[in-house]
Coordinates of C-alpha atoms in Angstrom, one line a residue:
X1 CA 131.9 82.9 119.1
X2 CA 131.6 83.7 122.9
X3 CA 134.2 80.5 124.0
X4 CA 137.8 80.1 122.8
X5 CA 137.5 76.4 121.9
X6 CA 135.7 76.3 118.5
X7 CA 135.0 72.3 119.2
X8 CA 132.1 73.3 120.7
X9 CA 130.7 76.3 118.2
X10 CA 130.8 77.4 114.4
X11 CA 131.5 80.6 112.2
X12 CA 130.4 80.3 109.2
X13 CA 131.1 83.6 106.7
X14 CA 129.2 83.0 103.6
X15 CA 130.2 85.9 100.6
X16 CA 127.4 86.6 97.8
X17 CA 127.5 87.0 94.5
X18 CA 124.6 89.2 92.9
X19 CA 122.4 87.7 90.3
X20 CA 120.9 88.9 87.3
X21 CA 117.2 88.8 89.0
X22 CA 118.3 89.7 92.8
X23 CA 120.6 91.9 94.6
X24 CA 122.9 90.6 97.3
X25 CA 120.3 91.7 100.1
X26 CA 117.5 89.8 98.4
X27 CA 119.9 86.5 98.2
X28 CA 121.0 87.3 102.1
X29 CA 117.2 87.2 103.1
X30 CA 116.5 83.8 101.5
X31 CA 119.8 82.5 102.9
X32 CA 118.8 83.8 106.1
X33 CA 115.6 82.4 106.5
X34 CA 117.4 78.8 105.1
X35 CA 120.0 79.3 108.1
X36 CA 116.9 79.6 110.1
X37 CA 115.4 76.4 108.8
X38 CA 118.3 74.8 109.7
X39 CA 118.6 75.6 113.0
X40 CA 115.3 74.9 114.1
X41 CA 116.1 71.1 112.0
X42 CA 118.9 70.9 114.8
X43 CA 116.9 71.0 117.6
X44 CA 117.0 75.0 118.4
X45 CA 113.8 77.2 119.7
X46 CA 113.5 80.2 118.0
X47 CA 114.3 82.3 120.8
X48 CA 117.9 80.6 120.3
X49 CA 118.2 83.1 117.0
X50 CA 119.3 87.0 117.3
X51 CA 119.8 88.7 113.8
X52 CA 121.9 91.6 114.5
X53 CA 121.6 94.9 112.0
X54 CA 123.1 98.3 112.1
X55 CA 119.9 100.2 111.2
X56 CA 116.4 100.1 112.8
X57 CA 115.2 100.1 109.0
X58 CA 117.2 96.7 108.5
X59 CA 115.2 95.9 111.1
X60 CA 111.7 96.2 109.8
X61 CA 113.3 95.3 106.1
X62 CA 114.5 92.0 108.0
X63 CA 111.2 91.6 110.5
X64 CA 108.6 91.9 107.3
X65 CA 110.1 89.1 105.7
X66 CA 110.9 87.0 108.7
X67 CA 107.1 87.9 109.4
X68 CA 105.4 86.6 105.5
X69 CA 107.7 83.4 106.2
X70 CA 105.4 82.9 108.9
X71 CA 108.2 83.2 111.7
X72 CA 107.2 84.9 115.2
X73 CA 110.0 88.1 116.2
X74 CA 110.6 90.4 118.7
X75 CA 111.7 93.9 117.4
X76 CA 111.2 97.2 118.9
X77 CA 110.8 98.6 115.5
X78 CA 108.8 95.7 113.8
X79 CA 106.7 95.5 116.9
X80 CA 105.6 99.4 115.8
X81 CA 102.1 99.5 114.7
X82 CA 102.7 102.8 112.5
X83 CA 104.7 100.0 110.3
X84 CA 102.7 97.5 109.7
X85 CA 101.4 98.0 106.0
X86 CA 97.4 97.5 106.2
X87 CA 97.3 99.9 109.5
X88 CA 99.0 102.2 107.6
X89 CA 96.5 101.9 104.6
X90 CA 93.6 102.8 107.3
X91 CA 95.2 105.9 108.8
X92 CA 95.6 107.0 105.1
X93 CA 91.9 106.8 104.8
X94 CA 91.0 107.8 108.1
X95 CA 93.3 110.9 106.2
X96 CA 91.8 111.2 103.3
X97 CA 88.5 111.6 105.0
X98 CA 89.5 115.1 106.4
X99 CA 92.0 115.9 104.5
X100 CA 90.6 115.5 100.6
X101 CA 93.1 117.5 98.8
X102 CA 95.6 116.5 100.4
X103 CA 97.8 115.5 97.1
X104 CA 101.0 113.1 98.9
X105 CA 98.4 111.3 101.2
X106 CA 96.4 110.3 98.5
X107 CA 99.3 108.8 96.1
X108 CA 100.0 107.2 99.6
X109 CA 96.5 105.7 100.0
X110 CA 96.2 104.7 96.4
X111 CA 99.9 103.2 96.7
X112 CA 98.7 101.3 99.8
X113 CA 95.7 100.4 97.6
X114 CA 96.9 98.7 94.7
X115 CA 100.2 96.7 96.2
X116 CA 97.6 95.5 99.6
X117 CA 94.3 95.1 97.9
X118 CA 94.8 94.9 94.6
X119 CA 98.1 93.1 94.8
X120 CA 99.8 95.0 91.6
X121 CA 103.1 94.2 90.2
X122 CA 102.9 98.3 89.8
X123 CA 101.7 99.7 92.2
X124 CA 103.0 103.1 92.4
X125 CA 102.7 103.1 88.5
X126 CA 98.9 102.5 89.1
X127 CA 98.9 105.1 91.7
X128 CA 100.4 107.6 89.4
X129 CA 97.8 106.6 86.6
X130 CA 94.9 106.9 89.0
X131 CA 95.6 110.3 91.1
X132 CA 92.6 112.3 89.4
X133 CA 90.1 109.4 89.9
X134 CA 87.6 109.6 92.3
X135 CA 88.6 107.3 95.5
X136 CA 84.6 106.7 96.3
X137 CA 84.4 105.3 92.8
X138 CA 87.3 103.9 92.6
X139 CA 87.9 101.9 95.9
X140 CA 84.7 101.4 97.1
X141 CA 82.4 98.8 95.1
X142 CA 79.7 99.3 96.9
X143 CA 78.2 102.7 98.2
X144 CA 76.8 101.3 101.5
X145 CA 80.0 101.1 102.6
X146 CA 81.2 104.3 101.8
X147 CA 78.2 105.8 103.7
X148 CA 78.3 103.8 106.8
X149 CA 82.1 105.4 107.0
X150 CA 80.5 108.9 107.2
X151 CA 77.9 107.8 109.6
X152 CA 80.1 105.7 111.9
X153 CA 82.0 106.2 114.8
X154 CA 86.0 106.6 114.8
X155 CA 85.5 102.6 116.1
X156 CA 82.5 101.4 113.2
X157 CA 85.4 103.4 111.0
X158 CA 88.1 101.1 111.7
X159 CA 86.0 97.9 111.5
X160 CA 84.4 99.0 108.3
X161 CA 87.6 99.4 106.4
X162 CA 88.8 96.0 108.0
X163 CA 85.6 94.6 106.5
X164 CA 85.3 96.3 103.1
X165 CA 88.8 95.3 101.7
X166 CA 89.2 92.2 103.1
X167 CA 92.5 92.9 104.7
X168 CA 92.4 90.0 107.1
X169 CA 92.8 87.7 104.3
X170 CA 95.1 90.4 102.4
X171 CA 96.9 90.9 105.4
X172 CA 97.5 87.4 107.1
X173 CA 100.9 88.5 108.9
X174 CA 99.1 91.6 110.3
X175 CA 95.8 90.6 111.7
X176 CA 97.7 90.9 114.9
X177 CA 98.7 94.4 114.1
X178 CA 94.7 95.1 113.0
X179 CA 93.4 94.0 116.2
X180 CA 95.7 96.1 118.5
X181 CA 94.8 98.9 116.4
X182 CA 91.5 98.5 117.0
X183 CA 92.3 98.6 120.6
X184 CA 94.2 101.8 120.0
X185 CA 91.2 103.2 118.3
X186 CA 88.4 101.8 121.2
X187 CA 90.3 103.1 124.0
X188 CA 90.8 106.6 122.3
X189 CA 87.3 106.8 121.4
X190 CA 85.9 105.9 125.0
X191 CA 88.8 108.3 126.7
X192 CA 88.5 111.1 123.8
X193 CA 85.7 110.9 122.0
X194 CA 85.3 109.8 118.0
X195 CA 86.4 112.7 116.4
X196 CA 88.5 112.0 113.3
X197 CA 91.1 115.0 113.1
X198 CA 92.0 114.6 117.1
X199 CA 92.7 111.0 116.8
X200 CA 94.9 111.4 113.5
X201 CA 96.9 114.2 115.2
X202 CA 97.1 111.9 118.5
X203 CA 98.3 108.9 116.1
X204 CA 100.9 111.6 114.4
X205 CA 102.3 112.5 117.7
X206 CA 102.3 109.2 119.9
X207 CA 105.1 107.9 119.7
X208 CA 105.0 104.2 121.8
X209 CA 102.4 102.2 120.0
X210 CA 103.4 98.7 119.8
X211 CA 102.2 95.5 119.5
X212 CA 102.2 93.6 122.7
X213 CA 103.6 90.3 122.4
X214 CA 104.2 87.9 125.7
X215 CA 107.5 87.7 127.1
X216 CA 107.4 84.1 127.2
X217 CA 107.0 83.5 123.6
X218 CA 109.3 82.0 121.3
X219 CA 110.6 84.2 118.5
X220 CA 113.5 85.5 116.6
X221 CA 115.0 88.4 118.3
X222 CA 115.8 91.3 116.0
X223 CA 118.0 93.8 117.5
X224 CA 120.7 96.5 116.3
X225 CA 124.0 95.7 117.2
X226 CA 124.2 99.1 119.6
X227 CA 121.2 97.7 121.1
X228 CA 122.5 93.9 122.0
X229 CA 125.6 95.6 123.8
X230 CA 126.1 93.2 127.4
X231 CA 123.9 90.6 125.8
X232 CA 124.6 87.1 124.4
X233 CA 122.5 84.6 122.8
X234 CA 123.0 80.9 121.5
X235 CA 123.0 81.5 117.7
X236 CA 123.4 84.9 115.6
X237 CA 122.9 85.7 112.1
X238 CA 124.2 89.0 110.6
X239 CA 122.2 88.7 107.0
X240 CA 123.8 92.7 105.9
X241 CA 127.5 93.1 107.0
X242 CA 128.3 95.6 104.1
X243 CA 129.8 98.1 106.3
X244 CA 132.2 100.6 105.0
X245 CA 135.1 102.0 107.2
X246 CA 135.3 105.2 106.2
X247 CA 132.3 107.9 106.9
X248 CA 129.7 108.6 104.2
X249 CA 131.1 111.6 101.3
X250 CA 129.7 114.7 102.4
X251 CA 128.9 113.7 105.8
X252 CA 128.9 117.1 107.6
X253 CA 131.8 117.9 110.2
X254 CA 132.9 120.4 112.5
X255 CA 136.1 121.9 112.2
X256 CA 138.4 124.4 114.2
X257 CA 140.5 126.7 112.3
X258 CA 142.9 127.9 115.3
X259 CA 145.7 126.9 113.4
X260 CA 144.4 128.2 109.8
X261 CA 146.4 131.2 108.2
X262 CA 144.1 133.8 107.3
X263 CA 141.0 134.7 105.8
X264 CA 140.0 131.4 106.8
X265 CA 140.3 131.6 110.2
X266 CA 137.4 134.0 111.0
X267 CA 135.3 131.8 112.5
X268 CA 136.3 129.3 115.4
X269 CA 134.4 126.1 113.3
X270 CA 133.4 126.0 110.1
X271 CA 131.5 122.9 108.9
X272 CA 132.9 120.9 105.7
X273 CA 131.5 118.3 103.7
X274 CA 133.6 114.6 104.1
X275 CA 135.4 113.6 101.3
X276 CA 138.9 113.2 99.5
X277 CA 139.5 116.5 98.7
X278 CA 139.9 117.6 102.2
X279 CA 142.9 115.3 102.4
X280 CA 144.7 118.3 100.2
X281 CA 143.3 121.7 101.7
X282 CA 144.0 123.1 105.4
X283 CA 141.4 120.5 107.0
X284 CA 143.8 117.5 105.9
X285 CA 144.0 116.9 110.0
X286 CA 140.4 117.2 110.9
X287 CA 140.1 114.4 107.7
X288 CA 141.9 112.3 108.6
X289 CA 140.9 112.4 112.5
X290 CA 137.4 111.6 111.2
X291 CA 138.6 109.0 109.0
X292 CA 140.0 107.6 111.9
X293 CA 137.1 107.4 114.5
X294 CA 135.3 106.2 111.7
X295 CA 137.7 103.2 111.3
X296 CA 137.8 102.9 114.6
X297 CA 134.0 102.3 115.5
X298 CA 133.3 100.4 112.7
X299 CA 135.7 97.7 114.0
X300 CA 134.2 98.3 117.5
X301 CA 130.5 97.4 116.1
X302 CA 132.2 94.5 114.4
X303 CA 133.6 93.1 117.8
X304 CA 130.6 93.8 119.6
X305 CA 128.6 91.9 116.7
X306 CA 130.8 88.8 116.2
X307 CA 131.3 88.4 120.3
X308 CA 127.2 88.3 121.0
X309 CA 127.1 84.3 120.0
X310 CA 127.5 81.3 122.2
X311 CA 127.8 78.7 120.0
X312 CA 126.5 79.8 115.9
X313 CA 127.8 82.5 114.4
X314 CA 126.1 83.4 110.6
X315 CA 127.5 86.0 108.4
X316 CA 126.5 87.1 105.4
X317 CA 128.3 89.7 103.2
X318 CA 128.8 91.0 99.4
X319 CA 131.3 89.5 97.8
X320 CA 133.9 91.7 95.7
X321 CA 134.2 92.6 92.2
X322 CA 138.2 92.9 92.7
X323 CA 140.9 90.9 94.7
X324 CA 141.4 94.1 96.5
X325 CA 144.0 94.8 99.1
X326 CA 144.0 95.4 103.4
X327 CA 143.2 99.3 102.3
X328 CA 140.0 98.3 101.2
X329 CA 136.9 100.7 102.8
X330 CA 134.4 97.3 102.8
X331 CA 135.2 95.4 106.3
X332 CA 134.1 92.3 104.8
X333 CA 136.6 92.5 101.6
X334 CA 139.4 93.0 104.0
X335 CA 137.5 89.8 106.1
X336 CA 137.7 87.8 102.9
X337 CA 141.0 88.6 102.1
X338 CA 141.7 87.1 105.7
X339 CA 139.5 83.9 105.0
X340 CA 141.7 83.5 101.3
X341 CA 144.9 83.6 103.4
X342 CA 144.2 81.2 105.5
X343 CA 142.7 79.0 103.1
X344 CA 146.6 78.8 101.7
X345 CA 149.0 80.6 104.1
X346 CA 151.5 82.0 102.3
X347 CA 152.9 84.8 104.6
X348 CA 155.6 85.7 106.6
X349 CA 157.3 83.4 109.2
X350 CA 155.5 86.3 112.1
X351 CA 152.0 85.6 110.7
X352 CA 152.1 81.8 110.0
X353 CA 150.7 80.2 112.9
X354 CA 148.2 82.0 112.8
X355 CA 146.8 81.9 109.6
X356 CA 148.1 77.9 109.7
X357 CA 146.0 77.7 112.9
X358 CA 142.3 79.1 111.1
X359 CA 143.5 76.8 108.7
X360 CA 143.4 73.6 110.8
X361 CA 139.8 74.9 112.3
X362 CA 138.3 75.1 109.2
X363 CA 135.5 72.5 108.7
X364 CA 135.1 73.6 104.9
X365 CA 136.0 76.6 102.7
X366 CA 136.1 77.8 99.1
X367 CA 135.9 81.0 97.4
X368 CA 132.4 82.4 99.2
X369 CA 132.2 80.5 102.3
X370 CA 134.4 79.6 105.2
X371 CA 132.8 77.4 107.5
X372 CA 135.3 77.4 111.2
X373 CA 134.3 74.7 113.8
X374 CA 131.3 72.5 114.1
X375 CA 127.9 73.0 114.9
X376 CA 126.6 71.0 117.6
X377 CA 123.2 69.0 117.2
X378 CA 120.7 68.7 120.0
X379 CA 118.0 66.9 120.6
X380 CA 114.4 68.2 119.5
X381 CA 111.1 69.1 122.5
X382 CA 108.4 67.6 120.5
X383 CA 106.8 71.0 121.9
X384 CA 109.2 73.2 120.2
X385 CA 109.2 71.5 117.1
X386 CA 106.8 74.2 115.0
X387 CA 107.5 77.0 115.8
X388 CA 105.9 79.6 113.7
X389 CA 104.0 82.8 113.8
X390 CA 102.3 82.6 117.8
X391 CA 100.6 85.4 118.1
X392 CA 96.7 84.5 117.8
X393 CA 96.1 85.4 114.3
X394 CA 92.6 84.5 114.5
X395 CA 90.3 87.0 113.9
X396 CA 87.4 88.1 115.7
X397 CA 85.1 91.5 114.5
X398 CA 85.6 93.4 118.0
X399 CA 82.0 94.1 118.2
X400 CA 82.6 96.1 122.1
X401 CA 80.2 98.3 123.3
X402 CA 81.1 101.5 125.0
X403 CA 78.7 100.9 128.2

């Protein structure tokens, strides 16, 4: 937390256990979206929560959910139109149209099919079973549909499919995301014309086409943690810190053989695959350098993180098989080993006070969550009180003209 004096903030580091039915990330999700809850019960806007993630796909894995909980976010990658899930089911078809035969596009389109429309527990099963079937037959119901689609323009195309398979009611977190691609598709048609294969290979290669959302809304920000780098915010949740400190095995690396004994010196850099074993041959120093940096900018994505909050800090991490020692290569093992310290300080004289002093800031603690200083209450703006999805989700057939 941004201030010195935890009187006025909280950390609260809450460890997971796996379940039988759900993985740690599932568990995080719900936990996050509780934290959430909880926040907005204490008198917080949503524009008062960050959720900081490594990876731009924890972003949209984070942003979907946050999204069918009916919550309104701001994320450059959930904001992406190429993401959203019933846009994607229309390109496939806008596909499939020109490109028949094409075999992964139509396991994609019959994927998109059954989990969207026909809301399997199976889908890719089902999409498997069904790969020889004819799509007309198969998707379409009704054949008037499936001829206006060959008659109509790129525009009548879009609003067709829309129609046909009922995705505003399938869809009810995207409408948003249907209607801006409908005005992707209306201002491509009037600028370009309607023709199917120039617009799919303008889709494939555009790369900025978001959905616009006001500045002035209120909405969970979703950010990586390279991206909230100078920023701050009142309350952060960190729903996936799993990160390891040492580099991925076989990660690729450059190194110099200037001081290797020959025949292995015959090139200036060779590249080597990461792992243990270079700890024994002549790259031992290049290993460990790597292992190093690795350490190293872990911990600085960790302080950058855990230093974005003003006031709430939310972590949520696996917890461990194993009482494992400091050596660990999980951050939040060696993290929980901290927390278990200072729970009961039993250390040397040198590292008492401090460990004595988390101790005496704890609010509450146990084996999977350490809760440090108090989270303040506030009072509630009776406008401010519901604040969910706020993007107009109503939806209106864009019956335009090109006149």
């Amino acid at each position: 937390v941004g201030k010195k004096d935890l009187s006025d903030g909280c950390v609260n580091v809450q460890f997971i256990e796996k379940s039988d039915e759900l993985s740690w990330q599932d568990i995080a999700l719900q936990k996050m979206t509780d934290k959430v809850a909880s926040l907005l019960e204490k008198g917080n806007s949503l524009s008062d929560i960050a959720v900081l993630v490594r990876t731009n796909d924890e972003a949209s894995c984070i942003a979907e959910y946050l999204l069918q909980k009916d919550y309104n976010v701001l994320s450059n990658e959930a904001l992406k139109l190429k993401n959203a899930k019933s846009v994607q089911f229309i390109i496939a078809m806008f596909t499939y149209f020109v490109h028949p035969n094409d075999l992964p596009n139509r396991l994609f389109l019959l994927y998109r099919y059954f989990l969207l429309i026909k809301e399997s527990d199976q889908p890719l099963q089902d999409a498997v079973n069904n790969m020889n079937e004819d799509i007309e037959t198969l998707l379409f119901n009704d054949s008037k549909y499936f001829d206006a689609l060959k008659r109509g323009s790129l525009f009548e195309k879009t609003e067709i499919l829309i129609d046909c398979f009922g995705l505003v009611e399938k869809c009810k977190t995207e409408v948003a995301f249907l209607q801006a691609l409908q005005d992707v598709v209306f201002e491509y048609e009037n600028k370009k014309g309607s023709d199917l294969s120039s617009f799919l290979l303008y889709w494939a290669e555009t790369k900025k086409l978001n959905l616009n959302v006001p500045k002035s809304s209120k909405a969970i920000q979703i950010l990586t943690i390279h991206a909230s780098k100078g920023l701050e915010f009142k309350n952060v949740i960190i729903p996936f810190f799993d990160w390891k400190l040492e580099p991925k095995t076989n990660n690729r690396i450059w190194c110099g053989t200037k001081n290797i004994q020959a025949p292995f010196n015959k090139l200036p850099i060779v590249p080597m695959s990461y792992n243990s074993a270079m700890n024994k041959s002549f790259f031992k120093e290049d290993y460990l350098k790597e292992k190093m940096l690795s350490y190293i900018d872990t911990l600085n994505v960790a302080y950058v993180a855990f230093t974005r909050a003003r006031e709430g800090l939310f972590v949520f991490a696996p917890k461990s098989k194993e009482k494992k020692s400091l050596t660990n290569n999980k951050l939040s093992d060696i993290i929980a080993n901290v927390l278990q310290t200072a729970e009961k300080p039993n250390v040397d004289s040198q590292k008492a006070d401090f460990f004595i002093s988390m101790k005496n800031d704890m609010v509450e603690c146990d084996n999977n969550l350490f809760i440090l200083g108090k989270q303040t209450n506030q009072d509630k703006d009776d406008s401010e009180q519901s604040e969910k999805l706020q993007i107009n989700l109503t939806y209106v057939p864009n019956k335009r003209s090109k006149n």
